[in-house]
PDB file of C-alpha atoms in Angstrom:
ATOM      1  CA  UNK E   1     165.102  39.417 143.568  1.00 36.00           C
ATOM      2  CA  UNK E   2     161.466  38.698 143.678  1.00 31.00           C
ATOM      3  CA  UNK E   3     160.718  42.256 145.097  1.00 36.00           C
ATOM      4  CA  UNK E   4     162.297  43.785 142.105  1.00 32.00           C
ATOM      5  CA  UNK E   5     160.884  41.413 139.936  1.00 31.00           C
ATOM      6  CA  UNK E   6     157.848  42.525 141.747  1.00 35.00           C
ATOM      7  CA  UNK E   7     157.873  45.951 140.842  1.00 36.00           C
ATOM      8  CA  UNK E   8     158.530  45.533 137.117  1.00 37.00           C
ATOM      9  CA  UNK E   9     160.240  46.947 134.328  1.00 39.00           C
ATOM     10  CA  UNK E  10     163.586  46.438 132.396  1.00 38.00           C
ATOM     11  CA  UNK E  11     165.700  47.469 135.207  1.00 32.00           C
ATOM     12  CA  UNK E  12     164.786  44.653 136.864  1.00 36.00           C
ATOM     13  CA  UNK E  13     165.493  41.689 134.052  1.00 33.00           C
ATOM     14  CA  UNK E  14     168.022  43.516 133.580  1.00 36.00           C
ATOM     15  CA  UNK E  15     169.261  43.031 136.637  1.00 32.00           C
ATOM     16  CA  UNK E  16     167.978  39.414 137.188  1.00 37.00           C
ATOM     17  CA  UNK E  17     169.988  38.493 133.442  1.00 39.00           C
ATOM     18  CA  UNK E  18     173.606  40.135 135.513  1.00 39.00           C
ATOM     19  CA  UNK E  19     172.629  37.822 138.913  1.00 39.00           C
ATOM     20  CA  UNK E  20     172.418  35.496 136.475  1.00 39.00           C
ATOM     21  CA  UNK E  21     175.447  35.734 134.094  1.00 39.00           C
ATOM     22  CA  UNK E  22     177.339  35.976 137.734  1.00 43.00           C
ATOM     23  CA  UNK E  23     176.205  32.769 138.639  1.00 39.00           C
ATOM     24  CA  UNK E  24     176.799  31.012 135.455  1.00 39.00           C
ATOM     25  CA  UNK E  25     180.526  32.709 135.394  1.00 42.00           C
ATOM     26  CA  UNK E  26     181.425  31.566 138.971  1.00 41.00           C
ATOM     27  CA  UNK E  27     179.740  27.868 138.572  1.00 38.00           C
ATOM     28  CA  UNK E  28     182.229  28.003 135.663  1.00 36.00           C
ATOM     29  CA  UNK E  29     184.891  29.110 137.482  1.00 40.00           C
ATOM     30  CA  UNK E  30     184.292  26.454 139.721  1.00 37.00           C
ATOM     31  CA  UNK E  31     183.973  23.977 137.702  1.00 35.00           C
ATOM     32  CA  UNK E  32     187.193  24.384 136.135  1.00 38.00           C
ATOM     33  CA  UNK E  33     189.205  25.079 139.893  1.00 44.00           C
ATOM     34  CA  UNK E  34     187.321  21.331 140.229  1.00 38.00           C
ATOM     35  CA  UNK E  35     188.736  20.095 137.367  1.00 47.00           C
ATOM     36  CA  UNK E  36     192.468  21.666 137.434  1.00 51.00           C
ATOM     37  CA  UNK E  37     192.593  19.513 140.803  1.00 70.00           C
ATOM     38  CA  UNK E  38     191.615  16.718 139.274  1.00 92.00           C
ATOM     39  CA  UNK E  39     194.414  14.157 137.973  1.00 97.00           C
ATOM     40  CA  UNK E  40     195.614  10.709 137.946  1.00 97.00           C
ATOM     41  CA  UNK E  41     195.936   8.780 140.808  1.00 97.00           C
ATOM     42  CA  UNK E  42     198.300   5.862 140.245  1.00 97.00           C
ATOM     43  CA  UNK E  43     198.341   2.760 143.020  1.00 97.00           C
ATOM     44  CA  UNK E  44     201.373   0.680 144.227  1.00 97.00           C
ATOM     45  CA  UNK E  45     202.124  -2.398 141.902  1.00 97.00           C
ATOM     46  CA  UNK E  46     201.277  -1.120 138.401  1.00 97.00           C
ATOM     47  CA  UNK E  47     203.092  -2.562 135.781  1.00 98.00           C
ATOM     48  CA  UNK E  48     205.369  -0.241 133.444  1.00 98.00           C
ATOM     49  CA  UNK E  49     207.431   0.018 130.978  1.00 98.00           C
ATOM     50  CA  UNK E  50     210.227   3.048 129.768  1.00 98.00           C
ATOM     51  CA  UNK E  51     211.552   3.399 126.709  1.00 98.00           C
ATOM     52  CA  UNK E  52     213.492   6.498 125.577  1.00 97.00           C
ATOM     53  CA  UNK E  53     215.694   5.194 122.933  1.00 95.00           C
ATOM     54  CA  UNK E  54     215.043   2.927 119.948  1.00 95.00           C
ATOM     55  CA  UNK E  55     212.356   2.674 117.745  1.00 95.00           C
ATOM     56  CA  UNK E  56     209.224   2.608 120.290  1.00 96.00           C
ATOM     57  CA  UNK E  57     207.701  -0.497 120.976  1.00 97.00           C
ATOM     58  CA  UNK E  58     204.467  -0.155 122.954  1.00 96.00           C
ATOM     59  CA  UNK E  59     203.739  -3.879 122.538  1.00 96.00           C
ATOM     60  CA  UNK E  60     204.550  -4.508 126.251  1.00 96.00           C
ATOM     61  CA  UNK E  61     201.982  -6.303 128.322  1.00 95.00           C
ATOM     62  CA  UNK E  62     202.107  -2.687 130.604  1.00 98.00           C
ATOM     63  CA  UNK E  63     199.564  -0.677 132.715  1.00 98.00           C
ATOM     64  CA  UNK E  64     201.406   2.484 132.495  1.00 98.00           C
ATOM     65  CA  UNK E  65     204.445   3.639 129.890  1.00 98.00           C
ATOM     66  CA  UNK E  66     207.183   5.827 130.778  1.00 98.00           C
ATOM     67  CA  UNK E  67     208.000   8.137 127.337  1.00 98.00           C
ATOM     68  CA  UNK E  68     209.539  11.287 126.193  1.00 98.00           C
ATOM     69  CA  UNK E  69     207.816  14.283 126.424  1.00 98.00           C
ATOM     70  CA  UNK E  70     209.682  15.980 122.908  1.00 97.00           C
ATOM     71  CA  UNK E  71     210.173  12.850 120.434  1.00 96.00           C
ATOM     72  CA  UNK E  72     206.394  10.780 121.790  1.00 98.00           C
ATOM     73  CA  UNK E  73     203.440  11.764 119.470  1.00 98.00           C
ATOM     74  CA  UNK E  74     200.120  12.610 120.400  1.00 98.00           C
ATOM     75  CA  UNK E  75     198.786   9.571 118.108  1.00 98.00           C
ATOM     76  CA  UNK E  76     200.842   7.189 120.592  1.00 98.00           C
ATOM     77  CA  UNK E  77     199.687   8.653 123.461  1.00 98.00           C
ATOM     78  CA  UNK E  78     196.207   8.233 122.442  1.00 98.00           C
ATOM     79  CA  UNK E  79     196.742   4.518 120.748  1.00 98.00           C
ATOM     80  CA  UNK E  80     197.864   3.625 124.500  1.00 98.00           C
ATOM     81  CA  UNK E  81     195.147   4.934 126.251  1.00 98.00           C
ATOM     82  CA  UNK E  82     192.509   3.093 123.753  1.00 98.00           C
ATOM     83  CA  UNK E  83     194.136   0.130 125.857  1.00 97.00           C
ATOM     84  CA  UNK E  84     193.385   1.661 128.978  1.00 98.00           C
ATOM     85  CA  UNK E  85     197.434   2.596 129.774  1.00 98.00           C
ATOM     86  CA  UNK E  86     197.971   5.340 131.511  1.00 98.00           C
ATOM     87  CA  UNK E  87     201.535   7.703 130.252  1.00 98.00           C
ATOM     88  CA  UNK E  88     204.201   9.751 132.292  1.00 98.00           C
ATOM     89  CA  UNK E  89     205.997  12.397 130.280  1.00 98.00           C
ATOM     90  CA  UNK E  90     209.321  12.099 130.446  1.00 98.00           C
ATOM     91  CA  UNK E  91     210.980  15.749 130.955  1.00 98.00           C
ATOM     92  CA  UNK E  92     214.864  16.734 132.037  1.00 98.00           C
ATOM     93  CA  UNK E  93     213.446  18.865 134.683  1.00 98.00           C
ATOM     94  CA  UNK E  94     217.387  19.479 136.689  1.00 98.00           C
ATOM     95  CA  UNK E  95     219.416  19.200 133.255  1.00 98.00           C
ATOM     96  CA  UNK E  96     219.900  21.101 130.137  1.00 98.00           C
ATOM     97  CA  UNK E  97     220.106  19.191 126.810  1.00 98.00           C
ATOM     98  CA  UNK E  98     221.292  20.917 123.978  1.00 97.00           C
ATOM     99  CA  UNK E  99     219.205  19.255 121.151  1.00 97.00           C
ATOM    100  CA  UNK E 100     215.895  19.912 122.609  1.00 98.00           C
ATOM    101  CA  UNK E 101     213.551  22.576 121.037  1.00 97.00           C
ATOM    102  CA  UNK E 102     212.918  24.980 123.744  1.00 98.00           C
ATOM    103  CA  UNK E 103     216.867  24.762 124.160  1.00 98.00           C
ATOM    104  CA  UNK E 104     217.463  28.428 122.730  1.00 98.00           C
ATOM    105  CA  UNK E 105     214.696  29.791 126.201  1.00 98.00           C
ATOM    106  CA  UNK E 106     217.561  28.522 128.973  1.00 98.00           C
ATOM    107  CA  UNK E 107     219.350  31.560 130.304  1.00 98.00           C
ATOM    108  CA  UNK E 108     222.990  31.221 129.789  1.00 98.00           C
ATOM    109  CA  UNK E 109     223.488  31.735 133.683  1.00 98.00           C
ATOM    110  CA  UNK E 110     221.426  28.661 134.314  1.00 98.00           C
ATOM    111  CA  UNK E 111     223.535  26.268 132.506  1.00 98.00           C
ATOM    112  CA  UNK E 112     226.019  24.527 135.061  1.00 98.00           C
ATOM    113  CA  UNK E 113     228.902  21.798 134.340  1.00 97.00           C
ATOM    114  CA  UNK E 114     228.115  18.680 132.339  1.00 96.00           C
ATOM    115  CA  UNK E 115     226.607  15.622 133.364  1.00 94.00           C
ATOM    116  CA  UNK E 116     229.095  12.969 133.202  1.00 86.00           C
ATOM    117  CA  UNK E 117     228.698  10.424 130.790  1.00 81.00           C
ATOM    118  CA  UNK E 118     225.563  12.291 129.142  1.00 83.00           C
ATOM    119  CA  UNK E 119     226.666  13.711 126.215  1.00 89.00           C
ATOM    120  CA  UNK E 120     225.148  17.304 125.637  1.00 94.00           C
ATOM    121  CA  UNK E 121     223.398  17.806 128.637  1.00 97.00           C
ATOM    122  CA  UNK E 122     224.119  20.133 131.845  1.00 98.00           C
ATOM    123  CA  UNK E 123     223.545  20.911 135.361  1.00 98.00           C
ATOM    124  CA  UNK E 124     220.840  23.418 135.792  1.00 98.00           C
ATOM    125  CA  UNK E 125     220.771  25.918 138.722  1.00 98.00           C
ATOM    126  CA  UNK E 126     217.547  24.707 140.279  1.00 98.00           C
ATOM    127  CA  UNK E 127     217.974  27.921 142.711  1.00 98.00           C
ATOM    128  CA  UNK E 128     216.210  30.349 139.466  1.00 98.00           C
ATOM    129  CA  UNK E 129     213.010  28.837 139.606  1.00 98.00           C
ATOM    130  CA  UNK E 130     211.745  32.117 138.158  1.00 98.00           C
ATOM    131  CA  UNK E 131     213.558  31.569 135.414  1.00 98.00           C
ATOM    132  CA  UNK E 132     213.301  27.761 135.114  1.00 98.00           C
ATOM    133  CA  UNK E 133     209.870  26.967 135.934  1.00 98.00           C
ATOM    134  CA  UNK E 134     208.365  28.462 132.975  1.00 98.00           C
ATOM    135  CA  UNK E 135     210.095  27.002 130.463  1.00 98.00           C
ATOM    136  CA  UNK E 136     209.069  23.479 132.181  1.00 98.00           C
ATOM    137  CA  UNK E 137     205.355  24.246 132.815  1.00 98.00           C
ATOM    138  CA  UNK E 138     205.909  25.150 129.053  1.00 98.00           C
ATOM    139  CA  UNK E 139     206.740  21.449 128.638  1.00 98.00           C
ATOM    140  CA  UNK E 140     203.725  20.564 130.864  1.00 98.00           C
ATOM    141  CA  UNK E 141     201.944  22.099 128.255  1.00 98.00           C
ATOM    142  CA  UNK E 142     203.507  20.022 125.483  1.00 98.00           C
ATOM    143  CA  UNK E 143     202.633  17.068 127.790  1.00 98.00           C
ATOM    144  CA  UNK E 144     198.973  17.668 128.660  1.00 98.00           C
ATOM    145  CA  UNK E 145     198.485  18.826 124.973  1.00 98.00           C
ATOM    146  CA  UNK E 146     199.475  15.338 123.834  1.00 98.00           C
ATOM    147  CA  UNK E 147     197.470  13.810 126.019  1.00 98.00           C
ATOM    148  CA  UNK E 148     199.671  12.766 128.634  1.00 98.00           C
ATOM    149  CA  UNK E 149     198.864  11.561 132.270  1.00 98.00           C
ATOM    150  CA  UNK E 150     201.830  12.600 134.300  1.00 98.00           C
ATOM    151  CA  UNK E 151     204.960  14.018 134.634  1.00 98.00           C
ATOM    152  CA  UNK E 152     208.399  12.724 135.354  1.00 98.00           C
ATOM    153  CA  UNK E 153     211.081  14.937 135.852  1.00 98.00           C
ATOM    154  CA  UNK E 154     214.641  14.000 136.368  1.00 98.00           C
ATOM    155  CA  UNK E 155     217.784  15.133 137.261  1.00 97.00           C
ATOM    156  CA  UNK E 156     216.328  16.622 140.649  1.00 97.00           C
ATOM    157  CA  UNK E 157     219.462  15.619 142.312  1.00 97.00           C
ATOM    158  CA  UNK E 158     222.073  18.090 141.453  1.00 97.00           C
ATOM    159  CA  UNK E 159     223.075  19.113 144.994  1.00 98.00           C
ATOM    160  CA  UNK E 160     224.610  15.565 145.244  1.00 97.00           C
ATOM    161  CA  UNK E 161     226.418  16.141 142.064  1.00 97.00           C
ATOM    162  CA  UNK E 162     229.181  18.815 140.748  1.00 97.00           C
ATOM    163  CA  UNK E 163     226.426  20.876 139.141  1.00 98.00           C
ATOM    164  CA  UNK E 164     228.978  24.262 138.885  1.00 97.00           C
ATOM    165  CA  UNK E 165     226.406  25.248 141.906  1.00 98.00           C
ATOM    166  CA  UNK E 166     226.352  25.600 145.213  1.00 98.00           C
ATOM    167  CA  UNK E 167     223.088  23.520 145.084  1.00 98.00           C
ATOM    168  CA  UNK E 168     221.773  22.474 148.192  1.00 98.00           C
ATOM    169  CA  UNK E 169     218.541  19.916 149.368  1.00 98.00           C
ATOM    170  CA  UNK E 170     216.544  22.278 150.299  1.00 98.00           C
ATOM    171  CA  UNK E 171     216.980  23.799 146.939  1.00 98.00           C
ATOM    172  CA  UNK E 172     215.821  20.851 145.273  1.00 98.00           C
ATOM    173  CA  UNK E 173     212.978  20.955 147.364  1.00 98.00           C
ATOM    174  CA  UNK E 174     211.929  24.132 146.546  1.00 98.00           C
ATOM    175  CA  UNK E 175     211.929  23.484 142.698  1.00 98.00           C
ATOM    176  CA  UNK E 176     210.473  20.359 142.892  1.00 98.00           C
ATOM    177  CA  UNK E 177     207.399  21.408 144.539  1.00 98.00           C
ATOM    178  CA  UNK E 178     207.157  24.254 142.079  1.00 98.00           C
ATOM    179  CA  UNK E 179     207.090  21.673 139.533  1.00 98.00           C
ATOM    180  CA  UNK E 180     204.471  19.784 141.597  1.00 98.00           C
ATOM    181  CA  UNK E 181     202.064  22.712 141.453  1.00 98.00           C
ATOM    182  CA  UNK E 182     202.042  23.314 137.918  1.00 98.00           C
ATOM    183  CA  UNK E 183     201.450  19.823 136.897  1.00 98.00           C
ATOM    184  CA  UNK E 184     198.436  19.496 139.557  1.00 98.00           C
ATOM    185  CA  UNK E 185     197.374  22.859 138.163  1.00 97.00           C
ATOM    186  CA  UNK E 186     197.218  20.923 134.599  1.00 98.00           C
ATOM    187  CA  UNK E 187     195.731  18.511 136.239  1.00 98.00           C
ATOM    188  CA  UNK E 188     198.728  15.851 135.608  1.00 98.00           C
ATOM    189  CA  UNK E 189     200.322  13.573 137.947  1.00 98.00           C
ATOM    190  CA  UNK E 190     203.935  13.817 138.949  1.00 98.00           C
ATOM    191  CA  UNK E 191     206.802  11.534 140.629  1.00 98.00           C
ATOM    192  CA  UNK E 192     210.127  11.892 142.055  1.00 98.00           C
ATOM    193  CA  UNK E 193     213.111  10.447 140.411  1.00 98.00           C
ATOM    194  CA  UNK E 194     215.501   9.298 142.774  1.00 97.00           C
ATOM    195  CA  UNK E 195     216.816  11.857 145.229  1.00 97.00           C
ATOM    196  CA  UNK E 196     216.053   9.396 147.921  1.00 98.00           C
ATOM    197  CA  UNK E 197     217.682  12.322 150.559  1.00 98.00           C
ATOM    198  CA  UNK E 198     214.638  14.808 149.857  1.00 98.00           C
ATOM    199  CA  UNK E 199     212.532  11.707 149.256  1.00 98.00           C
ATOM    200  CA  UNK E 200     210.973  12.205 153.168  1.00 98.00           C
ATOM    201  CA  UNK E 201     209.829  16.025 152.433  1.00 98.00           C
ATOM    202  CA  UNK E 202     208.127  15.384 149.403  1.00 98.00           C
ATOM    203  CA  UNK E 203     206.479  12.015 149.310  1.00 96.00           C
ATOM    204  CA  UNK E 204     202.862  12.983 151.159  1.00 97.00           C
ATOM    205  CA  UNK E 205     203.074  15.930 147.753  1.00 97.00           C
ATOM    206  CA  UNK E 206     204.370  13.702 144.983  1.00 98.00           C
ATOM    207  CA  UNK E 207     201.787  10.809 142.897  1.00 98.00           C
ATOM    208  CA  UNK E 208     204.591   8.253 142.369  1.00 98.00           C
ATOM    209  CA  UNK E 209     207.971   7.791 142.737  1.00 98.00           C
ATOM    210  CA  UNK E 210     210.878   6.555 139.988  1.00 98.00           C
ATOM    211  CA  UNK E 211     213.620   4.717 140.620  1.00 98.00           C
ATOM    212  CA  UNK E 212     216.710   3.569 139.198  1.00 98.00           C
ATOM    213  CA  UNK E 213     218.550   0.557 140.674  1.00 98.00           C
ATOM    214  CA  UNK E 214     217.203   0.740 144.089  1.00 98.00           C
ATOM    215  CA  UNK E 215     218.323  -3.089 144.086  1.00 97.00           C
ATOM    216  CA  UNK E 216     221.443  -2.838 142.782  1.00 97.00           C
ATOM    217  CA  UNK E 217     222.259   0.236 145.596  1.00 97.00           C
ATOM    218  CA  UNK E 218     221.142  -1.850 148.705  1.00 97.00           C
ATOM    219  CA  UNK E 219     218.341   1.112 149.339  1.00 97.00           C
ATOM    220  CA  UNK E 220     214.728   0.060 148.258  1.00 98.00           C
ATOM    221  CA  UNK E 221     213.621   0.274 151.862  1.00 97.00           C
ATOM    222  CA  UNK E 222     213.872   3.800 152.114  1.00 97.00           C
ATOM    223  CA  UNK E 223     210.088   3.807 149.556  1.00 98.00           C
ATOM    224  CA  UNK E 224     208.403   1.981 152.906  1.00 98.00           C
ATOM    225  CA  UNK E 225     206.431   5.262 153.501  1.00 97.00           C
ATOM    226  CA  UNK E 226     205.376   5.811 149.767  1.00 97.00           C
ATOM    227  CA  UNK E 227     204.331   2.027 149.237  1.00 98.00           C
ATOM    228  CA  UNK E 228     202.151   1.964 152.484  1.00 97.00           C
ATOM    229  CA  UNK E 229     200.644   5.092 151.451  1.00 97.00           C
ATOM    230  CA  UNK E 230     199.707   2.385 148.216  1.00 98.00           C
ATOM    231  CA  UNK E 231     201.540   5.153 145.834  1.00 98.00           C
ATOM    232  CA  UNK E 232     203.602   3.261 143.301  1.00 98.00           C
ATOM    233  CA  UNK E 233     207.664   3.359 142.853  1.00 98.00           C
ATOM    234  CA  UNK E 234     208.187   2.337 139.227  1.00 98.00           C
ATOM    235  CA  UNK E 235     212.079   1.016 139.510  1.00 98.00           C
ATOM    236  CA  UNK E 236     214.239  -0.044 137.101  1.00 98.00           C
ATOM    237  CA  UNK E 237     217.573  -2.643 137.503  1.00 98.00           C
ATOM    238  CA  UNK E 238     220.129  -2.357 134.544  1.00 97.00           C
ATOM    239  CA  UNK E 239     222.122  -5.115 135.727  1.00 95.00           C
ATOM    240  CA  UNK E 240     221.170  -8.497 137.005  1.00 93.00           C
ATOM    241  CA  UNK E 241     218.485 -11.064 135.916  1.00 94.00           C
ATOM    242  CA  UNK E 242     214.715 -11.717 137.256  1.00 93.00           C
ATOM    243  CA  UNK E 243     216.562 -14.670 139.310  1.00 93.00           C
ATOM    244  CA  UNK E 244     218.917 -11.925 140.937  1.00 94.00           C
ATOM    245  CA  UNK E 245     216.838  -9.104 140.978  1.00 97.00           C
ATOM    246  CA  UNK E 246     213.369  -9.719 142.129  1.00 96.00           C
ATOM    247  CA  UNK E 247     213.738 -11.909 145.405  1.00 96.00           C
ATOM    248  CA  UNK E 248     215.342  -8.397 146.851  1.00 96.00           C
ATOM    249  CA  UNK E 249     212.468  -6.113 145.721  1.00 97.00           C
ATOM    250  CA  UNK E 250     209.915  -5.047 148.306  1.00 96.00           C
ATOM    251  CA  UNK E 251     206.438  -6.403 148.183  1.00 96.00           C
ATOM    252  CA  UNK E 252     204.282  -3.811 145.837  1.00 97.00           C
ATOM    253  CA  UNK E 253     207.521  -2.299 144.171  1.00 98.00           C
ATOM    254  CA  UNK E 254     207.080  -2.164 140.539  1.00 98.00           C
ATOM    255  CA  UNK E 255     210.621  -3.375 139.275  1.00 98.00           C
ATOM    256  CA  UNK E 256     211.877  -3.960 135.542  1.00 98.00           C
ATOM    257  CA  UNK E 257     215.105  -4.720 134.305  1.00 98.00           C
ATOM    258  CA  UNK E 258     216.424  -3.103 131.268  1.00 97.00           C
ATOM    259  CA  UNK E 259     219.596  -1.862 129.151  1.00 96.00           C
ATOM    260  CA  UNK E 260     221.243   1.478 130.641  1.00 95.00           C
ATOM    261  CA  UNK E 261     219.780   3.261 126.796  1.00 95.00           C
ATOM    262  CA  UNK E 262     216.230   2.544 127.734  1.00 97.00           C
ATOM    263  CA  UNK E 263     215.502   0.329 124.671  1.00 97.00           C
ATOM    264  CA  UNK E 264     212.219  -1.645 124.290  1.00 97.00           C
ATOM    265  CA  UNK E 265     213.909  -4.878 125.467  1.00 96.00           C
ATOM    266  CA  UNK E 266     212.452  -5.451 129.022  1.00 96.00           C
ATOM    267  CA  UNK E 267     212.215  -8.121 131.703  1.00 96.00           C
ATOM    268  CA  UNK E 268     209.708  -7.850 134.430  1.00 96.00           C
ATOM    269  CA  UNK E 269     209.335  -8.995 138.240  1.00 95.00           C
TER     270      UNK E 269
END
């Protein structure tokens, strides 16, 4: 560069502005790699609180706040974090549901049998992550638009259900960890819900965990690995009371206790 400068003339500043663009583009480009890998990092014993039903209550005394990805507004999202809480989007990652807005981009021959007891929702065939992936990171979208910290998808666990699929584990695996590279991409956090059996495979990749009646099931032991690696495992009880529930949870488990419709009422360990 200097010997060109050097020698003079517009070839060379023209040449020194190019070197120069160059290294303005790739710092950029750097600097946003840096920042796509660049999310939330939640610890083990966080409070929390869910709520996907009900008129929302974010009055909870609650470090982090489990909401819906479709029906929580951007002005919530944003009135929480003013209080320093930290928000997991909520999205139905494994299941259809019929009322949702993107419900029209699910290919008919991804839809599976119905989930029992959920009205309007079905298996999806986790094995078409070409064609399921997109619509979720579309979600992921929604979610980091809004202002979201993380992502929480459920339903992972259809190859322990009768999905209409021949779903298996490693299946589940496979999507999950597709799902786990487009929220890091987005630079959001992301859990597992439940699916304790492909729990082992994933829990060095995953942020948190999400639980549901880990007490109740006789099988909280089996988050050992993701609490000594001080990554959280937000749980939830719907039956019992404090006195019941929280001499059985494991030390650093984050445990509430709440109605089966995820209403605001909540009781915490």
């Amino acid at each position: 560069m200097k010997a060109l400068l050097a020698a003079g003339g517009a070839l060379a500043l023209a040449l020194t502005a190019s070197a120069c663009t160059g290294t303005t583009a790739r710092a950029s480009a750097t600097a946003d790699k840096t920042t796509a890998k660049t999310w939330w990092k939640p610890t083990r014993g966080q409070s929390w609180q869910i709520q996907y039903s009900g008129g929302l209550d974010t009055s909870a005394k609650a470090s982090v706040y489990n909401l819906d990805w479709d029906d929580t507004s951007a002005k919530t999202v944003a009135a929480l974090h003013q209080r320093g809480v930290k928000v997991i989007c909520y999205i139905n990652a494994g299941g259809y549901e019929q009322w949702r807005p993107d419900a029209k981009k699910f290919p008919a021959s991804t839809l599976g049998k119905p989930l029992d007891t959920w009205a309007g929702e079905r298996w999806l065939d986790v094995r078409q992550r070409a064609k399921l992936a997109p619509i979720m990171a579309k979600r992921m979208d929604v979610c980091k638009a809004k202002g979201f910290d993380a992502v929480d998808p459920d339903n992972m666990d259809g190859y322990a259900a009768t999905s209409g699929f021949p779903l298996k584990q490693s299946d589940a695996v496979a999507y999950q960890r597709q799902l786990i590279a487009d929220a890091h991409k987005r630079g959001l956090a992301i859990g597992l819900k439940n699916s304790l059996e492909i729990l082992p495979q994933l829990q060095t990749s995953i942020d948190f965990a999400v639980n549901e009646e880990c007490v109740a099931y006789d099988e909280c032991d089996r988050y050992a690995p993701m609490l000594a690696a001080n990554k959280p495992v937000f749980n939830v009880e719907y039956s019992g009371s404090a006195a019941s529930v929280c001499s059985r949870v494991p030390k650093g488990m984050s445990t509430i206790i709440k109605p089966l419709e995820l209403t605001a009422r909540r009781s915490a360990c």
